[in-house]
Amino acid sequence: MCMNRFKWMLAYIALALTALTGPLLAQSIDEVSISRGYPLAAGDILRIDFLVRPEIGRDVPVELNGYASFPFIDPVLVSGRTIAELRAELPVLMSGAVIRERVGDEYQMVPVTDYGVTVSVKSYRPVIVSGAVNQPGDVAFSVGMTARLAVAKALGLSMNAFHSVGATSLGGSSPDLTALIIERAVLKALINGKTVIEADDIVIPLTTSLSPEDLRSRANEDLTLRLAILSEQEAQQKSKLAAAEQDVMAALARKEDMMRATEIEQSNVTRLEGLAARSMVSYGGTLIQGRRALMQASNLVHSTDEDIENALMLHSTILSDTKIERLKREREWRARIAQIDASLGIQTNSGSLLGASDTSLEPTITLYRQTTAGSVSRRIDLDTLLLPGDVIDVQYLRLSQ
């Protein structure tokens, strides 16, 4: 017990010293990768190796809930932390564990030391490139990746889609193409937490004849319906969570009642024992009944402890499931946007495209990043450093004439 407490204390000190490099919230989203390292999240794959037994090294994925399951210790929350912080903490937690090693015909117990454990990142989660590129979709992340490198891995810029400001109508259209444009705008609004789609949020390929205002109106109708559905789903989850909270409170109240009953029975047994010691009259039968009642009350207290634990576990599961569902839903939305971007590019290949000599178009890049405080977005240039899991959207803006 003391050794475990000492190990946890060392891990806490090591983590605190690592954190002295500067708090994450005090840095801009560009400074994180320079001064603190890349924050880990679901989708990253870590690697742990042991010097005494290299063959038992393994890959450790970061799960959707942000935890990673390493050998010899309980699952560790790694989401939002860096590999440097894990290197300072995990070896300390694992030191003292024992690995059985066969030497000849005998087995020897080899202890794990903190300097005999190595932790590294095998692969980070990919960057998603969408919009006006030749191959939208996932791009493998590499250390030091910039937006320029991500676009290059997506096979470079394309002029198959652009954002039209002040346009009234463009070449031919089709219902399928219109539906894709509207769906893309709605998904973008859902990801960014918007309740209204503006004209600037509509990306129009060259082959549609609908005006941005028509598309915006129809997209807002679709967005209102989607938001209503999401609101109803969230209300159902809140109802489940409230019911779980009531179960926890009810279990705690039952335990208080049982503890008061136990105190009463204990007081009764103590009184009977005193009377039996001072009196010539036998209190044996009554005392035995009192002790039985005390034992029953104590058992009921233990039973309520199990009820509390089960209620808390259910409450925690609902919270975790809600968060995981939200993350999965956003991931699906982003993947769908990438598919739509690819479809828009395919459909506009056969249409008339603006040539490179048209100086009224300007490429812009928008960065979408998930942080501990929520999703953030901003315009960036090609030399901006990216983080694992970033989404960059490339579009062409038509400059006002």
XYZ file of C-alpha atoms in Angstrom:
401
model
C 0.000 0.000 0.000
C 2.768 2.443 0.946
C 4.734 1.546 -2.187
C 1.697 2.178 -4.422
C 1.073 5.490 -2.699
C 4.740 6.439 -3.187
C 4.578 5.544 -6.900
C 1.464 7.642 -7.437
C 3.142 10.537 -5.615
C 6.200 10.296 -7.877
C 3.966 10.195 -10.949
C 2.067 13.251 -9.756
C 5.325 15.176 -9.148
C 6.658 14.182 -12.592
C 3.448 15.298 -14.267
C 3.493 18.600 -12.358
C 7.061 19.297 -13.424
C 6.163 18.569 -17.043
C 3.215 20.963 -16.821
C 5.539 23.806 -15.797
C 6.365 24.305 -19.470
C 3.162 26.342 -19.676
C -0.566 25.717 -19.365
C -2.391 24.685 -22.488
C -5.165 27.244 -22.125
C -2.662 30.113 -21.995
C -1.272 29.300 -25.434
C -2.577 30.006 -28.884
C -3.532 27.044 -31.048
C -0.286 27.506 -33.026
C 2.008 27.555 -29.978
C 0.767 24.232 -28.599
C 2.766 22.076 -30.988
C 5.943 24.065 -30.415
C 6.227 24.502 -26.656
C 4.134 21.655 -25.304
C 3.897 18.942 -27.931
C 0.938 17.440 -29.754
C -2.079 16.702 -27.523
C -3.195 13.079 -27.724
C -6.804 12.066 -28.425
C -9.000 9.170 -29.554
C -7.613 7.598 -32.721
C -3.926 7.928 -31.818
C -1.929 4.714 -31.432
C 0.799 4.572 -28.771
C 3.644 2.073 -28.411
C 5.028 0.719 -25.136
C 8.174 -1.441 -24.876
C 10.044 -3.134 -22.024
C 13.823 -3.506 -22.099
C 13.746 -6.733 -20.077
C 11.235 -8.366 -22.458
C 11.106 -6.633 -25.856
C 8.744 -9.267 -27.236
C 5.873 -8.227 -24.929
C 5.854 -4.659 -26.245
C 2.550 -3.724 -27.807
C 0.546 -1.069 -29.617
C -1.976 0.746 -27.401
C -4.848 2.622 -29.103
C -6.465 5.641 -27.446
C -10.139 4.775 -27.079
C -13.130 7.031 -27.750
C -13.419 7.877 -24.034
C -9.824 9.199 -24.038
C -8.357 6.309 -22.031
C -5.593 3.878 -23.020
C -5.100 0.407 -21.501
C -1.449 -0.268 -20.653
C -0.146 -3.506 -19.116
C 0.288 -3.834 -15.321
C -1.800 -0.739 -14.473
C -5.376 0.483 -14.702
C -6.515 2.404 -17.833
C -4.955 5.877 -17.983
C -6.649 9.051 -19.232
C -4.355 10.336 -22.007
C -6.676 12.582 -24.030
C -5.440 16.184 -24.019
C -2.010 15.198 -22.674
C 1.276 14.916 -24.556
C 3.640 12.012 -25.053
C 6.224 13.842 -22.906
C 3.818 13.837 -19.957
C 3.119 10.122 -20.400
C 6.846 9.357 -20.572
C 7.250 11.060 -17.212
C 4.346 9.258 -15.570
C 3.861 5.734 -16.979
C 7.313 4.273 -16.186
C 6.912 5.354 -12.557
C 3.487 3.722 -12.321
C 4.751 0.478 -13.863
C 7.948 0.206 -11.817
C 7.759 -2.640 -9.345
C 5.665 -4.866 -11.599
C 7.122 -8.320 -12.164
C 7.606 -10.133 -15.495
C 8.105 -13.892 -15.517
C 11.089 -14.872 -17.696
C 12.187 -18.404 -18.528
C 15.912 -19.151 -18.086
C 16.719 -22.728 -19.052
C 14.277 -25.003 -17.238
C 13.410 -22.416 -14.600
C 11.381 -19.242 -14.435
C 12.760 -16.069 -12.941
C 10.777 -13.059 -11.774
C 12.257 -9.930 -13.377
C 11.094 -6.602 -11.885
C 10.140 -3.735 -14.178
C 12.120 -0.540 -13.567
C 11.116 2.979 -14.549
C 14.163 3.296 -16.822
C 13.244 0.000 -18.531
C 9.945 1.304 -19.944
C 9.738 3.318 -23.174
C 6.598 5.029 -24.468
C 6.213 6.494 -27.965
C 3.595 7.461 -30.540
C 3.233 4.943 -33.348
C 0.755 7.032 -35.316
C -1.338 10.136 -34.775
C -4.936 10.509 -35.941
C -5.140 11.796 -39.535
C -5.766 15.312 -40.783
C -8.884 15.750 -42.928
C -8.613 17.920 -46.041
C -11.869 18.969 -47.707
C -12.977 21.410 -50.368
C -11.071 22.506 -53.452
C -8.382 19.816 -53.522
C -7.954 16.990 -56.006
C -8.332 14.197 -53.443
C -10.359 15.223 -50.355
C -10.305 12.943 -47.316
C -7.935 11.672 -44.623
C -4.243 12.551 -44.825
C -1.699 10.746 -42.642
C -0.308 13.163 -40.044
C 3.431 13.678 -39.679
C 5.358 15.706 -37.117
C 5.780 19.284 -38.251
C 2.990 19.049 -40.835
C 1.784 22.338 -42.280
C -1.354 23.124 -44.269
C 0.833 23.243 -47.386
C 2.028 19.675 -46.847
C -1.526 18.457 -46.122
C -2.804 20.027 -49.355
C 0.118 18.491 -51.243
C -0.775 15.050 -49.852
C -4.333 15.672 -51.077
C -2.810 16.004 -54.579
C -2.868 19.796 -54.642
C -5.422 22.552 -55.160
C -8.372 22.186 -57.504
C -10.774 24.785 -58.878
C -13.721 22.405 -59.001
C -15.498 24.203 -56.145
C -15.466 27.795 -55.036
C -17.403 30.184 -52.824
C -19.361 32.786 -54.786
C -20.043 36.174 -53.182
C -22.737 38.286 -54.857
C -23.406 35.804 -57.681
C -27.001 35.484 -58.890
C -26.899 32.483 -61.187
C -24.342 30.168 -62.707
C -24.371 27.507 -65.458
C -26.774 24.374 -65.350
C -27.859 22.522 -62.197
C -29.293 19.207 -61.089
C -31.436 18.148 -58.106
C -28.711 15.805 -56.837
C -26.086 18.538 -56.975
C -28.397 20.988 -55.184
C -29.097 18.427 -52.451
C -25.363 17.912 -51.902
C -24.755 21.657 -51.620
C -27.544 22.008 -49.058
C -26.436 18.951 -47.067
C -22.872 20.241 -46.935
C -23.986 23.637 -45.618
C -26.202 22.001 -42.971
C -23.449 19.655 -41.752
C -20.976 22.544 -41.576
C -23.465 24.523 -39.476
C -24.043 21.576 -37.120
C -20.309 21.080 -36.603
C -19.753 24.793 -35.927
C -22.751 25.074 -33.616
C -24.611 27.511 -35.851
C -28.398 27.881 -35.823
C -28.562 29.995 -38.987
C -26.793 29.483 -42.315
C -25.561 32.671 -43.985
C -25.060 33.191 -47.706
C -21.292 33.081 -47.159
C -21.661 29.508 -45.831
C -22.928 28.186 -49.184
C -20.294 26.672 -51.503
C -21.478 26.738 -55.116
C -19.815 24.693 -57.888
C -19.801 26.202 -61.347
C -22.554 23.972 -62.724
C -25.505 25.042 -60.554
C -28.088 27.604 -61.664
C -29.514 28.299 -58.189
C -28.694 31.571 -56.446
C -26.955 31.519 -53.056
C -30.097 33.003 -51.448
C -32.306 30.152 -52.697
C -29.813 27.586 -51.451
C -29.460 29.369 -48.111
C -33.233 29.421 -47.559
C -33.604 25.713 -48.263
C -30.534 24.865 -46.182
C -31.946 26.773 -43.188
C -35.202 24.813 -43.438
C -33.217 21.569 -43.358
C -31.032 22.853 -40.513
C -34.088 23.770 -38.402
C -35.431 20.230 -38.771
C -32.070 18.639 -37.939
C -31.683 20.836 -34.867
C -35.173 19.859 -33.684
C -34.277 16.168 -33.984
C -30.998 16.669 -32.114
C -32.803 18.665 -29.425
C -35.271 15.817 -28.890
C -32.435 13.280 -28.671
C -30.607 15.438 -26.136
C -33.809 15.794 -24.104
C -34.121 11.999 -23.965
C -30.520 11.671 -22.787
C -31.079 14.344 -20.136
C -34.152 12.458 -18.941
C -32.134 9.248 -18.610
C -29.410 11.147 -16.773
C -31.925 12.738 -14.393
C -33.418 9.314 -13.638
C -29.932 7.939 -12.922
C -29.221 10.869 -10.594
C -32.471 10.171 -8.725
C -31.425 6.524 -8.323
C -28.119 7.650 -6.830
C -29.847 10.002 -4.372
C -32.385 7.315 -3.417
C -29.601 4.801 -2.759
C -27.754 7.336 -0.583
C -30.956 8.024 1.371
C -31.477 4.292 1.948
C -27.943 3.979 3.245
C -28.496 6.818 5.712
C -31.657 5.115 6.967
C -29.838 1.788 7.345
C -26.929 3.437 9.162
C -29.341 5.073 11.627
C -31.034 1.700 12.140
C -27.632 0.101 12.738
C -26.766 2.731 15.340
C -30.070 2.067 17.145
C -29.509 -1.706 17.138
C -25.914 -1.230 18.328
C -27.136 0.964 21.181
C -29.740 -1.651 22.096
C -27.161 -4.453 22.139
C -24.806 -2.379 24.288
C -27.652 -1.675 26.745
C -28.605 -5.365 26.945
C -24.986 -6.392 27.484
C -24.767 -3.934 30.375
C -27.955 -5.208 31.957
C -26.812 -8.807 31.597
C -23.508 -8.000 33.292
C -25.136 -6.217 36.278
C -28.246 -8.353 36.833
C -28.772 -11.838 38.118
C -31.672 -12.187 35.704
C -30.765 -13.800 32.399
C -30.969 -11.558 29.305
C -29.487 -14.211 27.041
C -32.455 -14.638 24.692
C -33.115 -10.928 24.327
C -29.424 -10.209 23.798
C -29.189 -12.838 21.042
C -32.197 -11.299 19.282
C -30.597 -7.861 19.566
C -27.334 -9.095 18.066
C -29.226 -10.728 15.196
C -31.049 -7.475 14.493
C -27.705 -5.644 14.531
C -26.222 -8.126 12.052
C -29.226 -7.766 9.744
C -28.948 -3.964 9.847
C -25.209 -4.170 9.051
C -25.907 -6.463 6.086
C -28.482 -4.013 4.788
C -25.880 -1.224 4.972
C -23.519 -3.300 2.805
C -26.387 -3.984 0.395
C -27.071 -0.261 0.016
C -23.356 0.265 -0.702
C -23.742 -2.030 -3.708
C -26.887 -0.143 -4.778
C -24.971 3.152 -4.624
C -22.080 1.734 -6.638
C -24.432 0.362 -9.313
C -26.347 3.652 -9.525
C -23.121 5.666 -9.852
C -21.849 3.285 -12.522
C -25.089 3.675 -14.517
C -24.862 7.461 -14.217
C -21.239 7.427 -15.399
C -22.092 5.104 -18.294
C -24.865 7.406 -19.533
C -22.515 10.401 -19.413
C -19.784 8.503 -21.248
C -22.168 7.114 -23.874
C -23.569 10.588 -24.520
C -20.095 12.049 -25.071
C -18.974 9.160 -27.256
C -22.144 9.409 -29.362
C -21.555 13.143 -29.854
C -17.949 12.539 -30.961
C -18.958 9.722 -33.312
C -21.714 11.871 -34.796
C -19.336 14.756 -35.489
C -16.805 12.367 -36.991
C -19.493 10.993 -39.313
C -20.502 14.517 -40.294
C -16.917 15.423 -41.188
C -16.482 12.209 -43.170
C -19.739 12.916 -45.019
C -18.544 16.437 -45.876
C -15.369 14.947 -47.340
C -17.496 12.576 -49.447
C -19.671 15.452 -50.645
C -16.598 17.482 -51.554
C -15.332 14.562 -53.598
C -18.723 14.203 -55.294
C -18.915 17.894 -56.123
C -15.468 17.706 -57.657
C -16.418 14.687 -59.803
C -19.652 16.258 -60.990
C -18.019 19.558 -61.941
C -15.155 17.991 -63.869
C -17.350 17.834 -66.987
C -18.642 21.405 -66.560
C -16.981 24.662 -67.467
C -14.282 25.556 -64.950
C -12.664 28.909 -64.345
C -9.145 29.071 -65.703
C -6.092 29.896 -63.623
C -5.898 33.282 -65.341
C -9.131 34.425 -63.673
C -7.738 36.712 -60.949
C -11.178 37.269 -59.396
C -10.763 33.989 -57.479
C -8.669 33.618 -54.356
C -8.026 30.334 -52.464
C -8.742 30.436 -48.726
C -8.124 27.823 -46.039
C -10.248 27.441 -42.901
C -8.908 25.424 -39.967
C -11.312 23.488 -37.716
C -9.814 22.194 -34.476
C -11.318 20.302 -31.541
C -9.993 21.593 -28.188
C -10.869 20.963 -24.551
C -12.991 24.118 -24.691
C -14.873 22.989 -27.816
C -14.505 23.347 -31.576
C -12.668 26.411 -32.901
C -12.190 27.647 -36.455
C -10.243 30.400 -38.194
C -8.601 31.314 -41.489
C -5.002 30.178 -41.892
C -2.254 30.296 -44.507
C -0.417 27.403 -46.118
C 2.519 27.582 -43.699
C 0.392 27.192 -40.536
C 1.389 24.223 -38.383
C -1.322 21.588 -37.958
C -2.189 19.261 -35.098
C -3.405 15.656 -35.349
C -7.136 15.493 -36.019
C -7.322 18.957 -37.596
C -9.749 19.579 -40.452
C -8.812 22.103 -43.134
C -11.320 23.266 -45.722
C -9.987 24.812 -48.945
C -12.297 27.048 -50.968
C -12.040 29.669 -53.712
C -13.534 33.039 -52.931
C -14.816 35.181 -55.774
C -13.643 38.717 -55.078
C -16.219 41.501 -55.410
C -15.901 43.226 -58.768
